[in-house]
CSV table of C-alpha atoms and ligand atoms in Angstrom, one decimal:
chain,number,residue,atom,x,y,z
A,1,MET,CA,-16.2,-11.9,35.6
A,2,SER,CA,-19.4,-12.0,33.4
A,3,THR,CA,-19.5,-14.2,30.5
A,4,ALA,CA,-19.8,-11.4,28.1
A,5,HIS,CA,-16.7,-9.7,29.5
A,6,GLN,CA,-14.6,-12.7,29.4
A,7,ALA,CA,-15.5,-13.6,25.7
A,8,MET,CA,-14.6,-10.0,24.7
A,9,VAL,CA,-11.2,-10.1,26.9
A,10,GLU,CA,-10.7,-13.5,24.6
A,11,VAL,CA,-11.5,-11.8,21.6
A,12,PHE,CA,-9.1,-9.2,22.2
A,13,GLU,CA,-6.1,-11.5,23.6
A,14,GLU,CA,-6.4,-13.3,20.2
A,15,VAL,CA,-6.6,-10.0,18.0
A,16,LYS,CA,-3.2,-8.8,20.0
A,17,LYS,CA,-2.0,-12.1,19.5
A,18,ARG,CA,-2.8,-12.4,15.3
A,19,ASN,CA,-1.7,-8.3,14.7
A,20,PRO,CA,1.4,-7.9,16.7
A,21,ASN,CA,3.2,-4.6,17.0
A,22,GLU,CA,-0.1,-2.6,15.9
A,23,PRO,CA,-1.2,-0.4,18.6
A,24,GLU,CA,-3.1,1.7,17.2
A,25,PHE,CA,-5.3,-1.2,16.0
A,26,HIS,CA,-5.3,-2.9,19.2
A,27,GLN,CA,-7.0,0.4,20.8
A,28,ALA,CA,-9.7,0.7,18.1
A,29,VAL,CA,-10.7,-2.7,18.4
A,30,LYS,CA,-10.5,-2.3,22.6
A,31,GLU,CA,-12.8,0.4,22.6
A,32,ILE,CA,-15.5,-1.2,20.3
A,33,LEU,CA,-15.5,-4.7,22.4
A,34,GLU,CA,-15.4,-2.7,25.6
A,35,SER,CA,-18.7,-0.9,24.5
A,36,LEU,CA,-20.2,-4.1,23.0
A,37,GLU,CA,-20.3,-5.7,26.5
A,38,PRO,CA,-23.7,-4.7,27.3
A,39,VAL,CA,-24.9,-5.6,23.7
A,40,VAL,CA,-23.4,-9.4,23.8
A,41,GLU,CA,-25.2,-9.7,27.4
A,42,LYS,CA,-28.5,-9.3,25.6
A,43,HIS,CA,-27.6,-11.1,22.3
A,44,PRO,CA,-25.2,-13.9,23.6
A,45,GLU,CA,-25.6,-15.0,19.7
A,46,PHE,CA,-23.1,-12.9,18.4
A,47,ILE,CA,-20.5,-14.6,20.4
A,48,GLU,CA,-22.0,-17.9,19.6
A,49,ARG,CA,-22.0,-17.3,15.8
A,50,GLY,CA,-19.1,-16.2,15.9
A,51,ILE,CA,-19.6,-12.8,14.8
A,52,ILE,CA,-17.6,-10.5,17.6
A,53,LYS,CA,-14.4,-12.7,16.2
A,54,SER,CA,-15.5,-12.2,12.8
A,55,ILE,CA,-15.6,-8.5,12.7
A,56,VAL,CA,-12.1,-7.9,14.2
A,57,GLU,CA,-10.4,-9.9,11.3
A,58,PRO,CA,-10.2,-7.9,7.8
A,59,GLU,CA,-12.0,-9.8,5.1
A,60,ARG,CA,-9.1,-8.9,2.7
A,61,ILE,CA,-5.4,-7.4,3.3
A,62,ILE,CA,-3.8,-6.2,0.1
A,63,LYS,CA,0.1,-5.3,0.7
A,64,PHE,CA,2.0,-4.0,-2.6
A,65,ARG,CA,5.0,-2.5,-4.2
A,66,VAL,CA,4.5,0.8,-5.6
A,67,PRO,CA,7.6,1.9,-7.6
A,68,TRP,CA,8.3,5.4,-9.5
A,69,VAL,CA,10.3,7.7,-10.8
A,70,ASP,CA,11.6,11.2,-9.1
A,71,ASP,CA,12.5,14.6,-10.7
A,72,ASN,CA,16.4,13.1,-10.6
A,73,GLY,CA,15.9,10.4,-12.6
A,74,ASN,CA,16.3,7.9,-9.0
A,75,VAL,CA,14.1,4.7,-8.7
A,76,GLN,CA,11.7,5.2,-5.7
A,77,ILE,CA,9.9,2.5,-3.9
A,78,ASN,CA,7.1,2.4,-1.4
A,79,ARG,CA,4.9,0.3,-0.2
A,80,GLY,CA,0.6,0.3,-0.9
A,81,TYR,CA,-2.0,-1.0,1.1
A,82,ARG,CA,-5.9,-1.5,0.8
A,83,ILE,CA,-7.4,-3.5,3.8
A,84,GLN,CA,-11.2,-4.4,2.8
A,85,PHE,CA,-12.6,-5.2,6.1
A,86,ASN,CA,-16.3,-5.6,5.8
A,87,SER,CA,-18.6,-5.7,3.2
A,88,ALA,CA,-21.7,-6.8,4.7
A,89,ILE,CA,-23.7,-4.0,3.9
A,90,GLY,CA,-22.5,-2.9,1.2
A,91,PRO,CA,-18.9,-2.4,-1.3
A,92,TYR,CA,-16.0,-1.2,0.8
A,93,LYS,CA,-15.6,2.4,1.0
A,94,GLY,CA,-12.8,4.4,3.1
A,95,GLY,CA,-10.1,6.5,2.0
A,96,LEU,CA,-6.6,6.5,1.0
A,97,ARG,CA,-3.7,8.0,3.5
A,98,PHE,CA,-0.3,9.0,2.1
A,99,HIS,CA,1.8,9.7,4.5
A,100,PRO,CA,5.3,8.3,6.3
A,101,SER,CA,3.7,7.0,9.2
A,102,VAL,CA,1.2,4.8,7.1
A,103,TYR,CA,2.3,0.8,8.1
A,104,GLU,CA,-0.6,-1.8,8.1
A,105,GLY,CA,-1.8,-1.4,11.7
A,106,ILE,CA,-2.5,2.3,11.1
A,107,ILE,CA,-4.7,1.1,7.8
A,108,LYS,CA,-6.0,-1.6,10.0
A,109,PHE,CA,-7.4,1.1,12.9
A,110,LEU,CA,-8.7,2.8,10.2
A,111,GLY,CA,-10.5,0.4,8.2
A,112,PHE,CA,-11.8,-0.8,11.4
A,113,GLU,CA,-13.6,2.1,12.4
A,114,GLN,CA,-14.6,2.5,9.0
A,115,ILE,CA,-17.1,-0.4,9.4
A,116,PHE,CA,-19.0,1.3,12.5
A,117,LYS,CA,-18.9,4.5,11.0
A,118,ASN,CA,-20.1,3.8,7.9
A,119,SER,CA,-22.9,1.7,9.2
A,120,LEU,CA,-24.0,4.9,11.2
A,121,THR,CA,-24.4,6.9,7.9
A,122,GLY,CA,-27.5,4.7,7.3
A,123,LEU,CA,-26.2,4.2,4.1
A,124,PRO,CA,-25.2,1.1,2.2
A,125,ILE,CA,-21.6,1.1,2.5
A,126,GLY,CA,-19.1,-1.6,4.0
A,127,GLY,CA,-15.7,-0.6,5.7
A,128,GLY,CA,-12.2,-0.4,3.9
A,129,LYS,CA,-9.2,1.9,4.1
A,130,GLY,CA,-6.3,2.1,2.2
A,131,GLY,CA,-2.6,4.2,1.6
A,132,SER,CA,1.2,4.3,1.3
A,133,ASP,CA,4.2,5.4,3.1
A,134,PHE,CA,4.7,7.9,0.2
A,135,ASP,CA,5.1,11.5,1.7
A,136,PRO,CA,3.5,14.1,-1.1
A,137,HIS,CA,5.2,17.0,1.3
A,138,GLY,CA,8.0,18.5,-0.8
A,139,LYS,CA,7.1,16.3,-4.4
A,140,SER,CA,6.7,18.2,-7.5
A,141,ASP,CA,3.3,17.5,-9.3
A,142,ALA,CA,4.7,15.5,-11.4
A,143,GLU,CA,6.2,13.1,-9.0
A,144,VAL,CA,2.6,13.1,-7.2
A,145,MET,CA,1.2,12.3,-10.4
A,146,ARG,CA,3.6,9.4,-11.4
A,147,PHE,CA,3.4,7.9,-8.0
A,148,CYS,CA,-0.2,7.8,-8.1
A,149,GLN,CA,-0.1,6.4,-11.4
A,150,SER,CA,1.9,3.4,-10.0
A,151,PHE,CA,-0.2,3.0,-7.3
A,152,MET,CA,-3.7,2.7,-9.2
A,153,THR,CA,-1.5,0.3,-11.5
A,154,GLU,CA,-1.6,-2.5,-8.8
A,155,LEU,CA,-4.4,-1.0,-6.7
A,156,TYR,CA,-7.3,-0.9,-10.1
A,157,ARG,CA,-7.6,-4.8,-10.1
A,158,HIS,CA,-9.0,-5.0,-6.3
A,159,ILE,CA,-11.9,-2.1,-6.7
A,160,GLY,CA,-14.7,-0.7,-8.7
A,161,LYS,CA,-17.8,1.1,-8.7
A,162,ASP,CA,-19.9,-2.2,-6.7
A,163,VAL,CA,-16.6,-3.5,-5.2
A,164,ASP,CA,-14.5,-1.2,-3.4
A,165,VAL,CA,-14.7,2.6,-3.6
A,166,PRO,CA,-11.5,4.7,-2.1
A,167,ALA,CA,-11.5,8.3,-1.4
A,168,GLY,CA,-8.9,10.6,0.2
A,169,ASP,CA,-7.7,11.0,3.7
A,170,ILE,CA,-4.4,12.8,4.7
A,171,GLY,CA,-2.2,13.6,2.2
A,172,VAL,CA,-5.1,12.6,-0.3
A,173,GLY,CA,-6.9,15.6,-1.9
A,174,GLY,CA,-8.7,16.0,-5.3
A,175,ARG,CA,-5.3,16.3,-7.1
A,176,GLU,CA,-4.2,12.8,-6.0
A,177,ILE,CA,-7.6,11.5,-6.5
A,178,GLY,CA,-7.9,13.2,-10.2
A,179,PHE,CA,-4.2,11.3,-10.7
A,180,LEU,CA,-5.3,8.2,-9.4
A,181,TYR,CA,-9.1,8.4,-11.2
A,182,GLY,CA,-7.3,8.9,-14.3
A,183,GLN,CA,-5.1,6.0,-14.4
A,184,TYR,CA,-8.1,3.9,-13.1
A,185,LYS,CA,-10.1,5.0,-16.3
A,186,ARG,CA,-7.0,4.5,-18.6
A,187,ILE,CA,-6.6,0.8,-17.6
A,188,THR,CA,-9.8,-0.3,-17.3
A,189,GLY,CA,-11.4,1.7,-20.2
A,190,LEU,CA,-14.2,2.4,-17.7
A,191,TYR,CA,-16.1,5.4,-16.8
A,192,GLU,CA,-17.5,4.6,-13.4
A,193,GLY,CA,-17.8,6.1,-10.0
A,194,VAL,CA,-14.9,4.1,-8.7
A,195,LEU,CA,-13.5,6.6,-6.8
A,196,THR,CA,-15.2,9.5,-4.6
A,197,GLY,CA,-14.0,13.1,-4.2
A,198,LYS,CA,-13.4,13.7,-7.6
A,199,GLY,CA,-13.5,17.0,-9.2
A,200,LEU,CA,-16.3,18.7,-10.0
A,201,THR,CA,-16.0,18.2,-14.2
A,202,PHE,CA,-15.4,14.1,-14.0
A,203,GLY,CA,-18.3,13.3,-11.4
A,204,GLY,CA,-17.2,14.7,-8.5
A,205,SER,CA,-19.9,16.0,-6.1
A,206,LEU,CA,-20.9,19.1,-4.8
A,207,ALA,CA,-20.1,19.9,-0.8
A,208,ARG,CA,-17.9,17.0,-0.8
A,209,THR,CA,-15.1,18.9,-0.3
A,210,GLU,CA,-16.6,20.4,2.6
A,211,ALA,CA,-18.5,17.9,3.8
A,212,THR,CA,-16.4,16.2,6.7
A,213,GLY,CA,-15.9,19.7,8.5
A,214,PHE,CA,-19.5,20.7,7.9
A,215,GLY,CA,-20.9,17.7,9.0
A,216,LEU,CA,-18.7,18.0,12.3
A,217,CYS,CA,-20.1,21.3,13.0
A,218,TYR,CA,-23.8,20.3,12.3
A,219,PHE,CA,-23.3,17.2,14.6
A,220,THR,CA,-21.9,19.2,16.9
A,221,GLU,CA,-24.4,21.8,17.0
A,222,ALA,CA,-26.7,18.9,17.1
A,223,LEU,CA,-25.1,17.5,20.5
A,224,LEU,CA,-24.9,21.5,22.1
A,225,ASP,CA,-28.8,22.0,20.8
A,226,ASP,CA,-29.8,19.1,22.7
A,227,HIS,CA,-28.2,20.4,25.8
A,228,GLY,CA,-30.0,24.1,25.1
A,229,ASP,CA,-26.4,25.7,23.6
A,230,SER,CA,-25.0,26.7,20.0
A,231,PHE,CA,-22.1,27.6,18.6
A,232,LYS,CA,-23.2,31.0,18.6
A,233,GLY,CA,-20.5,33.4,20.6
A,234,LYS,CA,-18.1,30.3,21.5
A,235,THR,CA,-14.4,30.5,21.3
A,236,VAL,CA,-13.2,27.2,19.2
A,237,VAL,CA,-10.0,25.5,18.8
A,238,ILE,CA,-9.3,23.4,15.7
A,239,SER,CA,-6.2,21.5,15.0
A,240,GLY,CA,-5.1,21.1,11.6
A,241,ALA,CA,-5.2,23.1,8.5
A,242,GLY,CA,-6.3,20.6,6.1
A,243,ASN,CA,-9.5,19.7,4.5
A,244,VAL,CA,-11.4,18.8,7.6
A,245,ALA,CA,-10.3,21.4,9.6
A,246,ILE,CA,-10.6,24.0,7.2
A,247,PHE,CA,-14.4,23.3,6.5
A,248,ALA,CA,-15.2,23.1,10.2
A,249,HIS,CA,-13.2,26.3,11.0
A,250,GLN,CA,-15.9,27.5,7.9
A,251,LYS,CA,-19.1,25.9,9.4
A,252,ALA,CA,-18.4,26.6,13.0
A,253,THR,CA,-17.9,30.6,12.2
A,254,GLU,CA,-21.1,30.6,9.9
A,255,LEU,CA,-22.8,29.5,13.1
A,256,GLY,CA,-21.5,32.1,15.3
A,257,ALA,CA,-18.5,30.7,16.5
A,258,LYS,CA,-14.9,32.6,17.0
A,259,VAL,CA,-12.0,30.1,15.5
A,260,VAL,CA,-8.8,31.3,17.5
A,261,ALA,CA,-6.3,28.6,16.8
A,262,MET,CA,-5.2,25.8,14.0
A,263,CYS,CA,-2.0,24.3,13.4
A,264,ASP,CA,-0.3,22.1,11.0
A,265,SER,CA,2.1,19.4,11.8
A,266,ASN,CA,4.7,21.6,12.7
A,267,GLY,CA,3.3,24.1,14.7
A,268,TYR,CA,0.2,26.1,15.8
A,269,ILE,CA,-0.9,29.7,14.9
A,270,TYR,CA,-3.2,31.9,17.7
A,271,ASP,CA,-5.0,34.7,16.7
A,272,LYS,CA,-7.0,36.0,19.5
A,273,ASN,CA,-8.9,38.3,16.7
A,274,GLY,CA,-10.3,34.8,15.0
A,275,VAL,CA,-8.1,33.0,12.5
A,276,ASP,CA,-8.6,34.2,9.1
A,277,LEU,CA,-9.7,31.6,6.8
A,278,ASP,CA,-8.6,33.2,3.7
A,279,ALA,CA,-5.3,33.3,4.6
A,280,VAL,CA,-5.2,29.6,5.7
A,281,LYS,CA,-6.5,28.7,2.7
A,282,GLU,CA,-4.2,30.5,0.7
A,283,LEU,CA,-1.1,29.0,2.6
A,284,LYS,CA,-2.7,25.7,3.1
A,285,ILE,CA,-4.4,25.0,-0.2
A,286,LYS,CA,-3.5,26.9,-2.8
A,287,SER,CA,0.4,27.5,-2.0
A,288,ARG,CA,0.9,24.1,-0.1
A,289,LYS,CA,3.1,26.1,2.4
A,290,ARG,CA,3.5,25.9,5.9
A,291,ILE,CA,1.0,27.9,8.6
A,292,LYS,CA,4.2,29.4,10.3
A,293,GLU,CA,3.8,32.1,7.5
A,294,TYR,CA,0.4,32.9,8.7
A,295,VAL,CA,2.0,35.5,11.3
A,296,SER,CA,3.4,37.1,8.4
A,297,ILE,CA,0.1,38.2,7.2
A,298,HIS,CA,-1.1,38.6,10.4
A,299,PRO,CA,1.6,39.8,12.4
A,300,GLU,CA,-0.5,40.5,15.6
A,301,ALA,CA,-1.1,36.6,15.6
A,302,GLU,CA,1.4,34.0,17.7
A,303,TYR,CA,3.1,31.5,15.9
A,304,HIS,CA,4.7,28.3,18.1
A,305,GLU,CA,6.6,25.4,17.0
A,306,GLY,CA,5.4,22.0,18.2
A,307,CYS,CA,1.4,21.1,18.1
A,308,LYS,CA,0.8,20.0,21.7
A,309,GLY,CA,0.6,23.5,22.7
A,310,ILE,CA,-2.7,24.7,20.8
A,311,TRP,CA,-4.7,22.4,23.5
A,312,THR,CA,-3.5,24.9,26.2
A,313,ILE,CA,-5.4,27.7,24.8
A,314,PRO,CA,-8.6,28.5,26.5
A,315,CYS,CA,-11.5,27.4,24.4
A,316,ASP,CA,-15.4,26.8,25.0
A,317,ILE,CA,-15.1,24.2,22.1
A,318,ALA,CA,-12.1,22.0,20.9
A,319,LEU,CA,-12.1,20.5,17.4
A,320,PRO,CA,-9.4,17.7,16.7
A,321,CYS,CA,-9.2,17.8,13.1
A,322,ALA,CA,-5.2,16.6,12.6
A,323,THR,CA,-4.6,12.9,13.2
A,324,GLN,CA,-4.5,10.1,15.7
A,325,ASN,CA,-3.8,10.0,19.5
A,326,GLU,CA,-3.1,14.0,19.2
A,327,ILE,CA,-4.9,14.9,22.8
A,328,ASP,CA,-3.5,13.0,25.3
A,329,GLU,CA,-4.7,13.2,29.2
A,330,GLU,CA,-2.7,15.9,29.8
A,331,SER,CA,-4.0,17.7,27.2
A,332,ALA,CA,-7.7,16.6,28.3
A,333,LYS,CA,-6.9,17.7,32.0
A,334,ILE,CA,-5.6,21.6,30.2
A,335,LEU,CA,-8.5,21.8,28.1
A,336,VAL,CA,-11.1,20.8,31.4
A,337,LYS,CA,-9.4,23.1,33.6
A,338,ASN,CA,-9.3,26.2,31.1
A,339,GLY,CA,-13.5,25.3,30.7
A,340,CYS,CA,-13.6,23.4,27.6
A,341,LYS,CA,-17.0,22.3,27.8
A,342,CYS,CA,-17.4,20.4,24.4
A,343,VAL,CA,-15.1,17.9,22.3
A,344,CYS,CA,-16.0,16.9,18.8
A,345,GLU,CA,-13.6,14.6,16.9
A,346,GLY,CA,-12.9,15.6,13.1
A,347,ALA,CA,-9.7,13.4,13.0
A,348,ASN,CA,-10.0,9.8,13.5
A,349,MET,CA,-9.2,8.8,17.1
A,350,PRO,CA,-7.8,11.9,17.6
A,351,SER,CA,-8.1,11.5,21.8
A,352,THR,CA,-6.2,8.8,23.4
A,353,PRO,CA,-8.4,6.4,25.4
A,354,GLU,CA,-7.5,8.2,28.7
A,355,ALA,CA,-8.4,11.6,27.1
A,356,ILE,CA,-11.9,10.8,26.3
A,357,ALA,CA,-12.1,9.1,30.2
A,358,THR,CA,-10.8,12.6,31.4
A,359,PHE,CA,-13.6,14.2,29.0
A,360,GLN,CA,-16.5,11.7,30.3
A,361,GLU,CA,-15.2,12.2,33.9
A,362,ASN,CA,-15.9,16.0,33.9
A,363,ASN,CA,-18.9,15.7,31.8
A,364,VAL,CA,-17.4,17.7,28.6
A,365,LEU,CA,-19.5,16.9,25.8
A,366,PHE,CA,-18.0,14.3,23.8
A,367,GLY,CA,-18.6,13.3,20.1
A,368,PRO,CA,-16.8,10.5,19.1
A,369,ALA,CA,-15.2,10.2,15.4
A,370,LYS,CA,-17.3,7.7,13.8
A,371,ALA,CA,-20.1,9.4,14.5
A,372,ALA,CA,-18.8,13.1,14.6
A,373,ASN,CA,-16.6,12.8,10.8
A,374,ALA,CA,-19.1,10.7,9.1
A,375,GLY,CA,-20.1,13.7,7.3
A,376,GLY,CA,-17.3,12.8,4.8
A,377,VAL,CA,-18.1,9.2,3.7
A,378,ALA,CA,-21.7,9.9,3.8
A,379,THR,CA,-21.4,12.5,1.4
A,380,SER,CA,-19.1,10.5,-0.7
A,381,ALA,CA,-22.0,8.1,-0.8
A,382,LEU,CA,-23.9,10.3,-2.3
A,383,GLU,CA,-21.5,11.2,-4.9
A,384,MET,CA,-21.9,7.6,-5.5
A,385,SER,CA,-25.6,7.9,-6.1
A,386,GLN,CA,-25.5,11.2,-8.2
A,387,ASN,CA,-22.7,8.8,-10.4
A,388,SER,CA,-24.9,5.8,-10.8
A,389,LEU,CA,-28.2,8.3,-11.6
A,390,ARG,CA,-25.8,9.9,-13.9
A,391,MET,CA,-26.8,13.4,-12.6
A,392,SER,CA,-25.2,16.0,-10.1
A,393,TRP,CA,-27.5,17.6,-7.3
A,394,THR,CA,-27.1,21.1,-6.4
A,395,PHE,CA,-24.9,22.3,-3.2
A,396,GLU,CA,-28.3,23.1,-1.4
A,397,GLU,CA,-29.2,19.6,-2.0
A,398,VAL,CA,-26.7,17.7,-1.0
A,399,ASP,CA,-26.0,20.4,2.0
A,400,ALA,CA,-29.2,19.6,3.2
A,401,LYS,CA,-28.7,15.7,2.7
A,402,LEU,CA,-25.6,15.8,4.9
A,403,LYS,CA,-26.9,18.2,8.0
A,404,ASN,CA,-30.4,15.5,8.0
A,405,ILE,CA,-27.7,12.7,8.1
A,406,MET,CA,-25.8,14.7,11.0
A,407,VAL,CA,-29.0,15.2,12.9
A,408,ASN,CA,-30.0,11.6,12.7
A,409,ILE,CA,-26.7,10.3,13.5
A,410,TYR,CA,-26.9,12.5,16.6
A,411,LYS,CA,-30.3,11.2,17.5
A,412,ASN,CA,-29.8,7.1,16.9
A,413,ILE,CA,-26.1,7.1,18.9
A,414,SER,CA,-27.8,9.1,21.9
A,415,ALA,CA,-30.9,6.8,21.8
A,416,ALA,CA,-28.8,3.8,21.7
A,417,ALA,CA,-26.9,4.8,24.5
A,418,LYS,CA,-29.8,5.7,26.4
A,419,GLU,CA,-31.3,2.1,25.4
A,420,TYR,CA,-28.3,0.1,26.9
A,421,GLY,CA,-28.2,2.4,30.3
A,422,MET,CA,-25.4,4.5,29.6
A,423,ALA,CA,-27.8,7.9,28.4
A,424,GLY,CA,-25.1,10.6,27.6
A,425,ASN,CA,-22.6,8.4,26.7
A,426,LEU,CA,-21.9,8.7,22.7
A,427,VAL,CA,-18.8,6.5,22.4
A,428,ALA,CA,-20.8,3.8,23.7
A,429,GLY,CA,-24.0,5.0,21.8
A,430,ALA,CA,-21.9,5.2,18.1
A,431,ASN,CA,-20.2,1.8,18.8
A,432,ILE,CA,-23.3,0.1,19.3
A,433,ALA,CA,-25.5,1.6,16.9
A,434,GLY,CA,-22.9,1.0,14.3
A,435,PHE,CA,-22.2,-2.6,15.3
A,436,LEU,CA,-25.8,-3.4,15.6
A,437,LYS,CA,-26.5,-3.1,11.9
A,438,VAL,CA,-23.2,-4.8,10.6
A,439,ALA,CA,-23.4,-7.7,13.1
A,440,ASN,CA,-27.6,-8.4,12.0
A,441,ALA,CA,-26.5,-8.1,8.3
A,442,MET,CA,-23.4,-11.1,9.0
A,443,MET,CA,-26.0,-13.3,11.0
A,444,ALA,CA,-28.3,-13.0,7.9
A,445,GLN,CA,-25.6,-13.9,5.1
A,446,GLY,CA,-24.1,-17.2,7.4
A,447,LEU,CA,-20.6,-17.6,7.7
A,448,VAL,CA,-18.9,-15.9,4.9
B,501,LIG,P1,-5.1,16.7,5.3
B,501,LIG,O1,-4.0,16.0,4.8
B,501,LIG,O2,-6.1,17.4,4.6
B,501,LIG,O3,-4.7,17.4,6.2
B,501,LIG,C1,-4.3,17.3,7.5
B,501,LIG,C2,-4.3,18.2,8.4
B,501,LIG,O4,-3.3,17.9,9.7
B,501,LIG,C3,-2.8,19.0,7.8
B,501,LIG,O5,-2.7,20.5,8.2
B,501,LIG,C4,-1.5,18.3,8.4
B,501,LIG,O6,-0.5,19.0,8.4
B,501,LIG,C5,-2.1,18.2,9.8
B,501,LIG,N1,-1.4,16.7,10.5
B,501,LIG,C6,-1.0,15.9,10.1
B,501,LIG,N2,-0.4,15.0,10.9
B,501,LIG,C7,-0.4,15.9,12.1
B,501,LIG,C8,0.5,15.7,13.2
B,501,LIG,N3,1.0,14.9,13.5
B,501,LIG,N4,0.4,16.8,13.8
B,501,LIG,C9,-0.3,17.9,13.8
B,501,LIG,N5,-0.7,18.3,12.8
B,501,LIG,C10,-0.8,17.0,11.7
B,501,LIG,O7,-6.2,15.9,6.1
B,501,LIG,P2,-7.6,15.4,6.3
B,501,LIG,O8,-8.2,17.2,6.5
B,501,LIG,O9,-8.3,15.2,5.1
B,501,LIG,O10,-7.8,14.6,7.6
B,501,LIG,C11,-7.8,14.9,8.9
B,501,LIG,C12,-8.4,13.8,9.8
B,501,LIG,O11,-9.4,13.9,9.4
B,501,LIG,C13,-7.6,12.4,9.3
B,501,LIG,O12,-7.8,11.5,10.8
B,501,LIG,C14,-8.7,11.8,8.9
B,501,LIG,O13,-8.5,10.5,8.8
B,501,LIG,C15,-9.7,12.2,9.0
B,501,LIG,N6,-10.8,12.1,8.2
B,501,LIG,C16,-10.9,13.0,6.9
B,501,LIG,C17,-11.7,12.7,6.4
B,501,LIG,C18,-12.2,13.3,4.7
B,501,LIG,O14,-13.1,13.4,4.3
B,501,LIG,N7,-10.8,14.1,4.3
B,501,LIG,C19,-13.2,12.1,6.7
B,501,LIG,C20,-13.1,11.7,8.1
B,501,LIG,C21,-12.0,11.8,8.8
B,501,LIG,P3,0.5,19.5,7.5
B,501,LIG,O15,-0.1,20.7,6.3
B,501,LIG,O16,2.3,19.7,7.6
B,501,LIG,O17,0.8,18.1,6.6
């Protein structure tokens, strides 16, 4: 066993011991540590100076009670989190997730991944993540507002435009960001860019809403282009029907593909004529309804309960844009059998380690989340820049910067994989390139 391997195993065992019952966090750490073995072989100082041990430990974990009153006058209690994971290269940056499955392990895995993703954007942002086990489904606007106000009444003391700048994630879109921003402003009296994903009338950036989905497609197009291919004429399956999925559909279609399936957390639709995006936007964004109602608008389409079946639909390109671990080994094998040639991750950690191995063994072009979905946070950083400058760039300016960032991310991670003898392995390339910048900054700043 090499010394590097031994050192990484020891760090991983310690992580499991210190963070029991947090399988998602263990999964994210394991993947990074495995990818970094060739790096620490070459640079043993990252072990000797404690960088590996430090990077897996959050700088700060904030956990708080969120009391609010529902429309029937009943007191409800939720739990809120903000994990400020790493500030070596900039203020903490990362979304807030409101979903009943949220607990410390989910926020830790997301915050940990965010460190490397943010580093890959080339912009000065550290890694953090937050959220709550609050479920916005079925709540009135007034209930969501009261919850957001209560959440921010605690969170405001821990964040700031140069300290920590949260954004949206699952269950946190423009409506929630608006309520959170209003409460921050009211408590602090500051009109500052403390959140991103804001409305366009109060500091939001054009193209931020579209950024993660568009960026995912720019990254995928760069990967395909490097292999002499493109989206043109391809059949695409996209899971999810939220912010990322909807704008991935829009851009993939603009680039010449046909999207035939999408899903929400109840089930999936298959429309062989191509999913009508306006209908999905109307159902999921405007009316906050279930995707199954799509078949009442398009009776020729099919609706199936449960989400896993979406991966049985034959496609050339799969873009998982819903949630973690949504593609397991079985689904990955079916995708491969059905001829899928490219998988790029819009969601965070949507493929299990076994699924990733299946794609790699079968030469499926695979773009990992840290790189492929970094367009959202990159554009959030562009929103921070515009807020600091007190200026707004046009949609075209932001979109052009986003595209440039995504193409550069592809080039950088592809080069890093090659440099460390793993050409074509973008999982390793993303982990290595993301790590090196943060690790060098940590070394330069001493033990902090
Ligand atoms: P949204 O809340 O806007 O949408 C999430 C979508 O996924 C919804 O359609 C939801 O269904 C569906 N979904 C949620 N859980 C499941 C599940 N267990 N099975 C099947 N479908 C499910 O979130 P986003 O689009 O913002 O986020 C999606 C993913 O992308 C997440 O992993 C997030 O971390 C990641 N991401 C988001 C970024 C952003 O800028 N927003 C940036 C980078 C990554 P339903 O409508 O029923 O709730």
